[in-house]
XYZ file of C-alpha atoms in Angstrom:
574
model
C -37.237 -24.023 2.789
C -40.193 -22.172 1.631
C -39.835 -18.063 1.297
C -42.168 -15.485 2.338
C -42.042 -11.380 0.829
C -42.898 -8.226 1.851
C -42.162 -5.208 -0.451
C -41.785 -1.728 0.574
C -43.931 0.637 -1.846
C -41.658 3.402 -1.339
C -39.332 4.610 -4.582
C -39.750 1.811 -6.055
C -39.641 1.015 -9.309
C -40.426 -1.398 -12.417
C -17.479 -13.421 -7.312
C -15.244 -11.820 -4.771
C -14.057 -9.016 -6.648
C -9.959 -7.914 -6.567
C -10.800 -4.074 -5.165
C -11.618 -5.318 -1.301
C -12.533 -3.586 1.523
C -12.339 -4.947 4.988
C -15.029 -7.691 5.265
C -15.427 -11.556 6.298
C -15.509 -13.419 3.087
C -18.305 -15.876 2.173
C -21.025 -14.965 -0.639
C -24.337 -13.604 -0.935
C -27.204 -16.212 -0.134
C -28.991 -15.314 -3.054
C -26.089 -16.633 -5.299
C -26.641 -20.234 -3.737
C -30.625 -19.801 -3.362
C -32.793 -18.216 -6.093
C -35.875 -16.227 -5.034
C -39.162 -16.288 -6.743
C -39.408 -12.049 -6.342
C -36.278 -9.650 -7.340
C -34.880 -7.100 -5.003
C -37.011 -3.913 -5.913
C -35.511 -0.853 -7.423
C -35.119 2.571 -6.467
C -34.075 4.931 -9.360
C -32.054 7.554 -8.283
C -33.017 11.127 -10.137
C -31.366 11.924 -13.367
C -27.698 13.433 -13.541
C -27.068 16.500 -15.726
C -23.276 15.667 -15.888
C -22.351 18.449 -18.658
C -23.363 20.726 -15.739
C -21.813 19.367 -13.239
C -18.320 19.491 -15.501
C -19.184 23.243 -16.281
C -19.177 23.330 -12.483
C -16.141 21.659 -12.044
C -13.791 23.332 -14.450
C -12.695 26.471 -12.504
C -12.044 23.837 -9.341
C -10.041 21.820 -11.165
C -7.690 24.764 -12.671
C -5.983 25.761 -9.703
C -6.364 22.071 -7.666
C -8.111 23.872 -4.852
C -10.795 21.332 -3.207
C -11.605 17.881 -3.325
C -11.656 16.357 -7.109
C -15.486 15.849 -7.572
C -16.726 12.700 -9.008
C -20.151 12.380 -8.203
C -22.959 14.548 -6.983
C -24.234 13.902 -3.195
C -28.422 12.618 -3.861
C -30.002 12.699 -0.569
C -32.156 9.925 0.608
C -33.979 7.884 3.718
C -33.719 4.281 2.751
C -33.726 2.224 5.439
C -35.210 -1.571 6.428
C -38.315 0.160 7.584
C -39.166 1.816 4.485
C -37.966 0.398 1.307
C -36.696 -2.850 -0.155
C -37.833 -6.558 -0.069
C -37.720 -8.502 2.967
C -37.944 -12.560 2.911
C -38.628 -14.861 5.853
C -37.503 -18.059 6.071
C -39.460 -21.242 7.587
C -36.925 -21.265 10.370
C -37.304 -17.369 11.276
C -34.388 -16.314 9.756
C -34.932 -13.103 7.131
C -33.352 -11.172 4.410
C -33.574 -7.802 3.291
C -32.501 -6.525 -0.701
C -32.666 -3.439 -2.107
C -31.312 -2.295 -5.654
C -30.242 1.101 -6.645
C -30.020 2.242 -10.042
C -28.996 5.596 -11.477
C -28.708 5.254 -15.554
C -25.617 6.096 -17.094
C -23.103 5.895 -13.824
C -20.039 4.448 -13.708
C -20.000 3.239 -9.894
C -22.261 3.885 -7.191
C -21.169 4.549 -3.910
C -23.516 5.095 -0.311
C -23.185 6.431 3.250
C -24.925 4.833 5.731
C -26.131 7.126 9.093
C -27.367 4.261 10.823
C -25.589 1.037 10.679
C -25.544 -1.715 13.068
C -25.097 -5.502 13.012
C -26.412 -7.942 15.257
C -24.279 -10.912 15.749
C -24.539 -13.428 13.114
C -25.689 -10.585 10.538
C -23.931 -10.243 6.665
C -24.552 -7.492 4.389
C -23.383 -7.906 0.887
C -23.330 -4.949 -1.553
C -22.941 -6.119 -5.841
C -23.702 -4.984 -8.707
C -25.961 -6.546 -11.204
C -23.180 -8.816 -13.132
C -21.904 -9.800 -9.862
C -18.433 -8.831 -11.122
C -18.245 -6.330 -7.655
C -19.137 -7.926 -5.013
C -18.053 -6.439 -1.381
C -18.723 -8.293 2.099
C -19.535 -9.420 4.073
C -20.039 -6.520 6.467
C -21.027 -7.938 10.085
C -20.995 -7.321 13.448
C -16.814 -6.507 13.340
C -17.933 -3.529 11.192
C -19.660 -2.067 14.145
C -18.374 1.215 15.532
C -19.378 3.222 18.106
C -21.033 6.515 16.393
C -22.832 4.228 13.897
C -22.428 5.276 10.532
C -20.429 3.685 7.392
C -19.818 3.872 3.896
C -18.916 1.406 1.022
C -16.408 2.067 -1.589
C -17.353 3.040 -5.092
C -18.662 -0.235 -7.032
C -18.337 -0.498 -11.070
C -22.135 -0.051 -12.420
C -25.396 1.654 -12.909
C -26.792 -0.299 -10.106
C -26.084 -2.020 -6.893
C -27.749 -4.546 -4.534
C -27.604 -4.808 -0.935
C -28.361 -7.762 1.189
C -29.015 -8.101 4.712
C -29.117 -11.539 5.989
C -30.359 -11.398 10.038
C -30.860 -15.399 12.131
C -33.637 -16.309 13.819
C -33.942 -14.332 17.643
C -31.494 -11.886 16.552
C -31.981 -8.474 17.904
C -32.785 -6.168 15.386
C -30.268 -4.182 12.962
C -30.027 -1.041 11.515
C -29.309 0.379 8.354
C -30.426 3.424 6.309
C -28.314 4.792 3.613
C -28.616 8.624 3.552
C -26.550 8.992 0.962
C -25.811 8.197 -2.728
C -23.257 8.853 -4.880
C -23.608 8.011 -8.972
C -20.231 8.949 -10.560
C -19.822 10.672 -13.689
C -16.156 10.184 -13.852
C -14.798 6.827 -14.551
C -12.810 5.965 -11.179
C -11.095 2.855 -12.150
C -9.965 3.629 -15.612
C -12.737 1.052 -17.035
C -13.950 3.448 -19.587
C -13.747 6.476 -21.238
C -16.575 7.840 -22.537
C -18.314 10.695 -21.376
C -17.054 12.277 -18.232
C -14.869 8.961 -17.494
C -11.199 10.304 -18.013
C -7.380 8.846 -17.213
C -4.941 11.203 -15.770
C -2.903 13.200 -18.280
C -0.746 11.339 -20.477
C 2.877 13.430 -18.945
C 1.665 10.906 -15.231
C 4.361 8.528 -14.120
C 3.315 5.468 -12.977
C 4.966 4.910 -9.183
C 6.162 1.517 -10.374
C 8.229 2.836 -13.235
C 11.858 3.446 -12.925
C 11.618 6.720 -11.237
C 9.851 4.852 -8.587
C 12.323 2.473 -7.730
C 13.667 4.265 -4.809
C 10.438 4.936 -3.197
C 8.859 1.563 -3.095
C 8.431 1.601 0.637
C 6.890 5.224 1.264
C 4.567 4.492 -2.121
C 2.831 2.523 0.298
C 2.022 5.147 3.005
C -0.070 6.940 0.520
C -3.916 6.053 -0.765
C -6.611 7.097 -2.838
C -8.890 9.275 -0.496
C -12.992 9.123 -1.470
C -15.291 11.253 1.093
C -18.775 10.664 -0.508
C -18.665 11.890 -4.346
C -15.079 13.595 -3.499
C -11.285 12.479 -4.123
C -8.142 13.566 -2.859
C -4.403 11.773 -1.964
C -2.920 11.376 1.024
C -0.588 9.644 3.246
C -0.408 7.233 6.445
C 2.901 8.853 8.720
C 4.400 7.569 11.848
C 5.140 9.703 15.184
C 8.055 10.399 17.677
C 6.345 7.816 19.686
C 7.020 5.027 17.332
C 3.723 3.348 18.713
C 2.529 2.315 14.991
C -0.972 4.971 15.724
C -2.315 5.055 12.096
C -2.379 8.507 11.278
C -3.195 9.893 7.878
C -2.070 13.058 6.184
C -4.028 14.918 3.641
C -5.130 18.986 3.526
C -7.105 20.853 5.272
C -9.037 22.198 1.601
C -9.730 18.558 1.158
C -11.429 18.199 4.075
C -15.454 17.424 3.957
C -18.503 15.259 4.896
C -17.580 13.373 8.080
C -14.267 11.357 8.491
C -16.411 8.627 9.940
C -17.305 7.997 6.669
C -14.075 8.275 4.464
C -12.847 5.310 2.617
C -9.468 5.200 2.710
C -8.087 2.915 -0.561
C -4.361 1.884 -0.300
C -2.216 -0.007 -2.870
C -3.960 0.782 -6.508
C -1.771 0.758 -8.379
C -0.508 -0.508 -11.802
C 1.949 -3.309 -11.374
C 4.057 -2.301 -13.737
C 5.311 0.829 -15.646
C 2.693 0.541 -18.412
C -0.326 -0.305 -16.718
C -3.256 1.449 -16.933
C -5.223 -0.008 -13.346
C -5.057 -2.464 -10.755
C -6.554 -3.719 -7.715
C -7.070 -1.906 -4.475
C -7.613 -2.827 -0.683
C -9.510 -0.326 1.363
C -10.761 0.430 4.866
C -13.757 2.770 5.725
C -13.654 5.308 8.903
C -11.567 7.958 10.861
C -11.709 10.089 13.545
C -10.680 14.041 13.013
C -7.392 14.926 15.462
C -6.263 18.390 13.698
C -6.977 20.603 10.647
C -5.428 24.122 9.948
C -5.449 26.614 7.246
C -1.977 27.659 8.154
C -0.227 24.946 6.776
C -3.507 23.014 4.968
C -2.865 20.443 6.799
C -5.574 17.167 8.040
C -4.884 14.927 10.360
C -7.034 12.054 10.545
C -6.439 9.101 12.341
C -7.894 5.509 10.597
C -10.463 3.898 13.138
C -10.338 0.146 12.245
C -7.070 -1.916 12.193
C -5.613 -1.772 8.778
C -5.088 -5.567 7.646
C -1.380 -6.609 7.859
C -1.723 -8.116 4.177
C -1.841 -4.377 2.976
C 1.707 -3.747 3.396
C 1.431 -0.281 4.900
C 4.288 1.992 5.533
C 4.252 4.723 7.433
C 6.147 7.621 6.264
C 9.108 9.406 7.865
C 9.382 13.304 7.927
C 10.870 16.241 8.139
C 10.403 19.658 10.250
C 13.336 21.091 9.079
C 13.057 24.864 7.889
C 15.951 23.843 5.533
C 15.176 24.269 1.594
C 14.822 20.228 0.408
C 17.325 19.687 -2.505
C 14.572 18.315 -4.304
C 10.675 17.026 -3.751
C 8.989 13.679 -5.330
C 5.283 13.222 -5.120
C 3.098 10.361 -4.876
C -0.701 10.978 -6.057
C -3.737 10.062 -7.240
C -4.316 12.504 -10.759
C -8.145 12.538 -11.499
C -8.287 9.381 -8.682
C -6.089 7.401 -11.211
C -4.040 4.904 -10.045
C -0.926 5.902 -8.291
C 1.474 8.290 -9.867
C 5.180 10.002 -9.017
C 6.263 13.481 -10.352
C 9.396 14.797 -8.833
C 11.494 18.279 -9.151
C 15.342 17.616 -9.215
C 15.748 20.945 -7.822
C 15.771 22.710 -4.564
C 11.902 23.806 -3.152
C 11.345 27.359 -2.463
C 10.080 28.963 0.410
C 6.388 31.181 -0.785
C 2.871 31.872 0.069
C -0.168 30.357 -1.717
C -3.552 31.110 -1.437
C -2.440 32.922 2.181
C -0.593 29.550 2.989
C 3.011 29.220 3.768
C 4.034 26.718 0.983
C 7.063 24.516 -0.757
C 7.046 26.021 -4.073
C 7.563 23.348 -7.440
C 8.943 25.697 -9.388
C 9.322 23.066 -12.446
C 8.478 19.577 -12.761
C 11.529 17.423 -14.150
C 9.112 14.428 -14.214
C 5.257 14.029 -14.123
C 2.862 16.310 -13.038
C 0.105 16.682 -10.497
C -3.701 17.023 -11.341
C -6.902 17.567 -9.346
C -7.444 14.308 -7.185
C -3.711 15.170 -6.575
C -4.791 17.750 -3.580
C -3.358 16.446 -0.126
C -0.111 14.068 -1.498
C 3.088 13.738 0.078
C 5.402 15.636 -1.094
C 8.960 13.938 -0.285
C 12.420 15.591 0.350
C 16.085 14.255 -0.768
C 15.887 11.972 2.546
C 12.335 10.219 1.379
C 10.965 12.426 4.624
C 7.039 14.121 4.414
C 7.659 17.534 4.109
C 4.288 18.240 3.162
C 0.743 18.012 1.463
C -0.475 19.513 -2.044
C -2.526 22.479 -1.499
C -2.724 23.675 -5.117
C -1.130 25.620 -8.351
C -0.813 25.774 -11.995
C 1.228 22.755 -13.714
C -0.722 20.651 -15.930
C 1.418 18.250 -18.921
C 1.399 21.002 -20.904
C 2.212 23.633 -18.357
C 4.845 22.123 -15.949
C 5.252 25.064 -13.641
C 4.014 26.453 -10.488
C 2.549 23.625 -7.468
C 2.380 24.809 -3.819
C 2.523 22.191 -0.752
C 1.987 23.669 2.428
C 4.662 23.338 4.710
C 4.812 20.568 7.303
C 6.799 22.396 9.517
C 4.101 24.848 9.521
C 2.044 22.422 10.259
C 3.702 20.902 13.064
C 3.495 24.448 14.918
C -0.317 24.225 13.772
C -1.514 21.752 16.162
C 0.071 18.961 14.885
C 2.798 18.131 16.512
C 0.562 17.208 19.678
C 0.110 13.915 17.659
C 3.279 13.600 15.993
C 5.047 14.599 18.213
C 3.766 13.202 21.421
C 6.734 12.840 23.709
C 7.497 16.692 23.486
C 11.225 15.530 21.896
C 11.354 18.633 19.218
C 13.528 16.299 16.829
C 13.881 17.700 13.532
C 13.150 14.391 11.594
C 11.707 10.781 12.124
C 12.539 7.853 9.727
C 9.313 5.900 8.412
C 8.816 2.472 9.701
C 6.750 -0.552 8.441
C 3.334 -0.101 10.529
C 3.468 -3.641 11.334
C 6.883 -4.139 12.408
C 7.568 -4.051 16.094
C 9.589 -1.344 17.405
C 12.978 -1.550 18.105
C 13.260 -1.770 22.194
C 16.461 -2.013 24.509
C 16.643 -4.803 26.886
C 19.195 -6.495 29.357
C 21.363 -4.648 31.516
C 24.871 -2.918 31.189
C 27.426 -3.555 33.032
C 29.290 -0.771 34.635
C 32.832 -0.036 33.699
C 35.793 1.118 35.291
C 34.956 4.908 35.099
C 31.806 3.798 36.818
C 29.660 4.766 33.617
C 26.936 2.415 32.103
C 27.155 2.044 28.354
C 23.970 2.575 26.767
C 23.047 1.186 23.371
C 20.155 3.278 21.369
C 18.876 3.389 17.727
C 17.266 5.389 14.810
C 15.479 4.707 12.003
C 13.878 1.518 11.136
C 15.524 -1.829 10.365
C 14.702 -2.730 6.187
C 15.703 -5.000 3.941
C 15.109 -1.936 1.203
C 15.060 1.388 2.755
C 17.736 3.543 1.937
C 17.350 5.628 5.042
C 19.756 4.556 7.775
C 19.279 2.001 11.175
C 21.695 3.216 12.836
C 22.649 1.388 16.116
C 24.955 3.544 18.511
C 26.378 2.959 22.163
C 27.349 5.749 24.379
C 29.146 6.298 27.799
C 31.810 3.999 26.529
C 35.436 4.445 27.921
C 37.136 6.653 25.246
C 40.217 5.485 22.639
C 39.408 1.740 23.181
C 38.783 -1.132 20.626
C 34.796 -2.475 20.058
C 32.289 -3.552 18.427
C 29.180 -5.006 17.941
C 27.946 -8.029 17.790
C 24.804 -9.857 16.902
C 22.276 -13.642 17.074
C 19.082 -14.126 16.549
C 18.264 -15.460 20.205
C 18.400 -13.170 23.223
C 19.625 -14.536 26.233
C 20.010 -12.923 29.930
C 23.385 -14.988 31.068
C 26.077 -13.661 33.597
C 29.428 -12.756 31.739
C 32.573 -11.362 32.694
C 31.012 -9.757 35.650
C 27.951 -8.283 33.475
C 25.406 -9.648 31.228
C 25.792 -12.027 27.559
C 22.381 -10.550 26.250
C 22.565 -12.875 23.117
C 23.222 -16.571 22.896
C 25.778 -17.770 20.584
C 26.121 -18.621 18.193
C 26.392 -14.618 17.836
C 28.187 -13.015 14.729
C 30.817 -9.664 15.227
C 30.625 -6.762 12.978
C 34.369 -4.657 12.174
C 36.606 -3.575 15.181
C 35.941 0.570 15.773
C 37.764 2.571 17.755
C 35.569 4.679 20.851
C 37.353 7.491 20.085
C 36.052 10.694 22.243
C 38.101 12.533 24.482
C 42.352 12.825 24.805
C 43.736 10.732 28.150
C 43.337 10.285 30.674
C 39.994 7.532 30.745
C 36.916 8.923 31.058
C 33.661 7.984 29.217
C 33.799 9.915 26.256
C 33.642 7.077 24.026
C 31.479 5.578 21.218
C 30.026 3.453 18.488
C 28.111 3.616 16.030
C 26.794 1.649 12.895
C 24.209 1.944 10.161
C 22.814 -1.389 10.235
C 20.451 -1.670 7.209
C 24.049 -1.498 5.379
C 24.589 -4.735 6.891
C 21.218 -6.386 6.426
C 21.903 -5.016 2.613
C 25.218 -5.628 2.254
C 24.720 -9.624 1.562
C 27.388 -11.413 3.936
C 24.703 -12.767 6.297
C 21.828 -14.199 4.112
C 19.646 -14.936 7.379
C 19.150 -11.186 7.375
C 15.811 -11.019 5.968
C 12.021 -9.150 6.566
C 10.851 -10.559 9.528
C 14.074 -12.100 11.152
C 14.148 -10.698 15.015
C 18.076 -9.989 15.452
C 19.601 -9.137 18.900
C 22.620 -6.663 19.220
C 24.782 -5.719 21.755
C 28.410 -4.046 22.073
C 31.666 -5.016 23.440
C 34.661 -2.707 23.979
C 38.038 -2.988 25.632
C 38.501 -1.648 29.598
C 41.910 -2.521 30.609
C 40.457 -1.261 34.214
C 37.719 -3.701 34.521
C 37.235 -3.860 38.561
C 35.704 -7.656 37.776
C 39.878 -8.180 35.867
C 38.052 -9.385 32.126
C 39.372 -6.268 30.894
C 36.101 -5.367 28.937
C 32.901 -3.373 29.124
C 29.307 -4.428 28.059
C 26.370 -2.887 26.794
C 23.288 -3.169 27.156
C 21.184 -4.821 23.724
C 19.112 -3.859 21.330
C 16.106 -6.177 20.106
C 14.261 -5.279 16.492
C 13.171 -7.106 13.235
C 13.691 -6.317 10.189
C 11.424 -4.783 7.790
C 10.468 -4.992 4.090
């Protein structure tokens, strides 16, 4: 198929890749099919990073403001005005542009105009091909039509647009660039490329072990040439909405165009970098000063293959026992720093904050600004806004307070439903809620029992699932019972809401009030002990389980002599 060029004048000059961000898989078509003219070059202006450190150095003493990695070079490079475009015999066309800025480490862009046409790729690499992100197509398509790409490793990066034959028209123009001076994946460490501080604790060390599940609620946060942490937390409403938690001093550019970068992390304790999986775009729901809080809520679908979590937390007003962190030092890969002592209450910066006295273990950093912050209970209790400690200065961080926050605005999101609860435990974002089905059946002090649950159901989690049942009658023998089948059948003058074969958990007693009957009574049971405990090994992440309760009622008016609950349908979680 013979080729035909055109070459914009203006600025111009002279593998699938383990850190992915949502795209569609397939390659470049310049990889497969060489072209007689290279994509053109635009050199981006030169970067006086020993000024731009100078600049940075009073920011990055007290941890106030997004951790700057790159400077923000504005430009108008679009498909109209720079770049090569081919033409193929059969009208189909590609566009390729290169961007260079000498010395960089990675190179990242915001687009203000992006749109695909159907059957469109765009491809973004850098010049060994070692990077190599896409394709971007019409699924990437949102509504106020901007994007941005994740930092790639390199001085220079291609794009290519790849548009059919009779396809309308797409746009692009990058607006713009961002040539870091700090090393973001810990590839180098020259110049202004630098690790986190020596003291940092990588999450999958020991100290992690008991936070493996909320570790992934949090991600690396880049908005243009900034950094901070934050974390994914779930709602009263238990409807899986995919908001994100980071602080109001770390908010900038436009949300539309953040990049949010879960799961990089070292994969074990002595790593020093790993892989990453990221998603690009989110809409603004609440910001304050009063607690620093942001509250953004992620546009596209996270994939399920990222494993997200979203965090429980806490209102309380209670001093936690003790606070763990999970963070991103200097955008390093993921750390934990914890204080084995009781937060205090104080005021930072004119915020109401949880004061670190002391670090025990780790530290934070700048790139730290807008973690979780995690009490004794693994509940969000709030976000970094700033302070002092450093490895060799282990004293003085300040999170504002996230139930300062929740009277801020935000519990209109997180709290939806209006409930006021104090706490909510954190769920898998993929696994279905917990929901009540079948019907009770009504006992002899004409009461329904109702079944009802909190928490989340996991395999690892050492927060509760606890399953109760109410409106029992009181000082009678029950219990529950469980199968992995539901089932709707008439029984004893109410309902079997599980088919056998069904397995029965201990005898309790209702308990509740002194004689005579009334309905008093109830169970309880923290079920994750079970699915923990060993005894039934079919109780595993992603096994749907089906529980209802039985108790005695020696007044049954249907003469079984027993009452019946409604059930309880969930699976269970990582």
């Amino acid at each position: 198929m013979k080729a035909h060029f055109l070459i914009f004048a203006a600025a111009v000059c002279a593998a699938s890749s383990a850190q992915a961000q949502i795209s569609y898989g397939g390659e470049p078509l310049s990889f497969s099919r060489p072209l007689s003219i290279e994509a053109p070059t635009t050199l981006m202006p030169h970067v006086d990073v020993p000024a731009l450190l100078a600049e940075d150095e009073e920011n990055m003493r007290t941890k106030v403001g997004a951790f700057r990695f790159a400077p923000t070079l504005p430009v108008e490079l679009s498909l109209d005005n720079s770049g090569v475009w081919t033409s193929f015999d059969n009208g189909d066309r590609m566009w390729r542009l290169r961007i260079e800025s000498p010395g960089a480490y990675s190179i990242n862009v915001i687009f203000d105009s992006f749109w695909m046409p159907p059957g469109a790729s765009l491809f973004v690499y850098n010049d060994d091909r070692s990077w190599v992100l896409g394709e971007f197509n019409e699924l990437n398509n949102e509504s106020h039509g901007q994007f941005a790409i994740q930092p790639v490793v390199g001085e220079a990066v291609t794009f290519e647009y790849y548009e059919p034959a009779n396809a309308p028209s797409g746009r692009l123009q990058i607006s713009e660039v961002f040539p870091a001076y700090r090393d973001l994946y810990g590839l180098g460490k020259a110049g202004g490329g630098k690790a986190s501080g020596s003291c940092n604790i990588n999450v999958n060390c020991p100290l992690g072990a008991n936070f493996q599940d909320v570790k992934r609620s949090s991600a690396r946060l880049v908005m243009g040439g900034g950094l901070c942490s934050g974390s994914l937390v779930t709602n009263t409403a238990n409807d899986g909405k995919q908001y994100f938690m980071t602080a109001n001093h770390c908010y900038g550019g436009n949300p539309a165009t953040w990049v949010f970068q879960f799961n990089y992390e070292a994969v074990n304790c002595n790593g020093t970098t790993g892989s990453m999986q990221s998603v690009t775009g989110s809409t603004l729901k609440t910001k304050s000063a009063t607690g620093d809080h942001c509250l953004v809520q992620i546009t596209p679908t996270i994939p399920q293959n990222y494993n997200a979590y979203l965090a429980g937390w806490s209102r309380s007003t209670t001093n936690p026992t003790m606070g763990t962190g999970i963070h991103h030092p200097q955008g390093d890969i993921k750390k934990i720093c914890q204080d084995i002592n009781s937060l205090t209450k104080a005021t930072f910066g004119g915020t109401n904050c949880w004061h670190i006295s002391q670090w025990d273990f780790g530290v934070t950093e700048p790139g730290s600004s807008g973690s979780p912050i995690y009490d004794q209970n693994k509940r969000y209790v709030g976000q970094l806004y700033g302070g002092s400690a450093t490895c060799s200065f282990l004293f003085d961080d300040y999170y504002g307070r996230f139930d300062i926050s929740m009277g801020a605005g935000l519990a209109t999101y997180l709290d939806p439903l209006g409930t006021g609860q104090t706490t909510t435990d954190g769920r898998e974002l993929y696994q279905p809620a917990a929901s009540v089905y079948c019907t009770s059946k009504v006992n002899s002090q004409f009461c329904n029992p109702v079944i009802a649950f909190t928490g989340t159901a996991s395999a690892s989690s050492g927060s509760p699932f606890t399953i109760s049942c109410s409106a029992l009658i009181n000082n009678k023998n029950g219990l529950f019972f469980y199968g992995y089948t539901p089932l709707g059948a008439s029984f004893q003058g109410g309902h079997l809401c599980i088919k056998a074969p069904t397995k029965r958990l201990s005898v309790q007693n209702t308990g509740g009030n002194p004689p005579p009957d009334d309905c008093s009574g109830a169970l309880s049971v923290n079920f994750n002990a079970v699915i923990q405990g060993g005894s039934d090994p079919a109780l595993i992440p992603g096994a749907k389980i089906y529980v209802q309760t039985w108790a005695r009622d020696p007044n049954d008016f249907n003469g079984f002599g027993t009452q019946l609950s409604d059930a309880l349908q969930f699976t269970i979680g990582n």
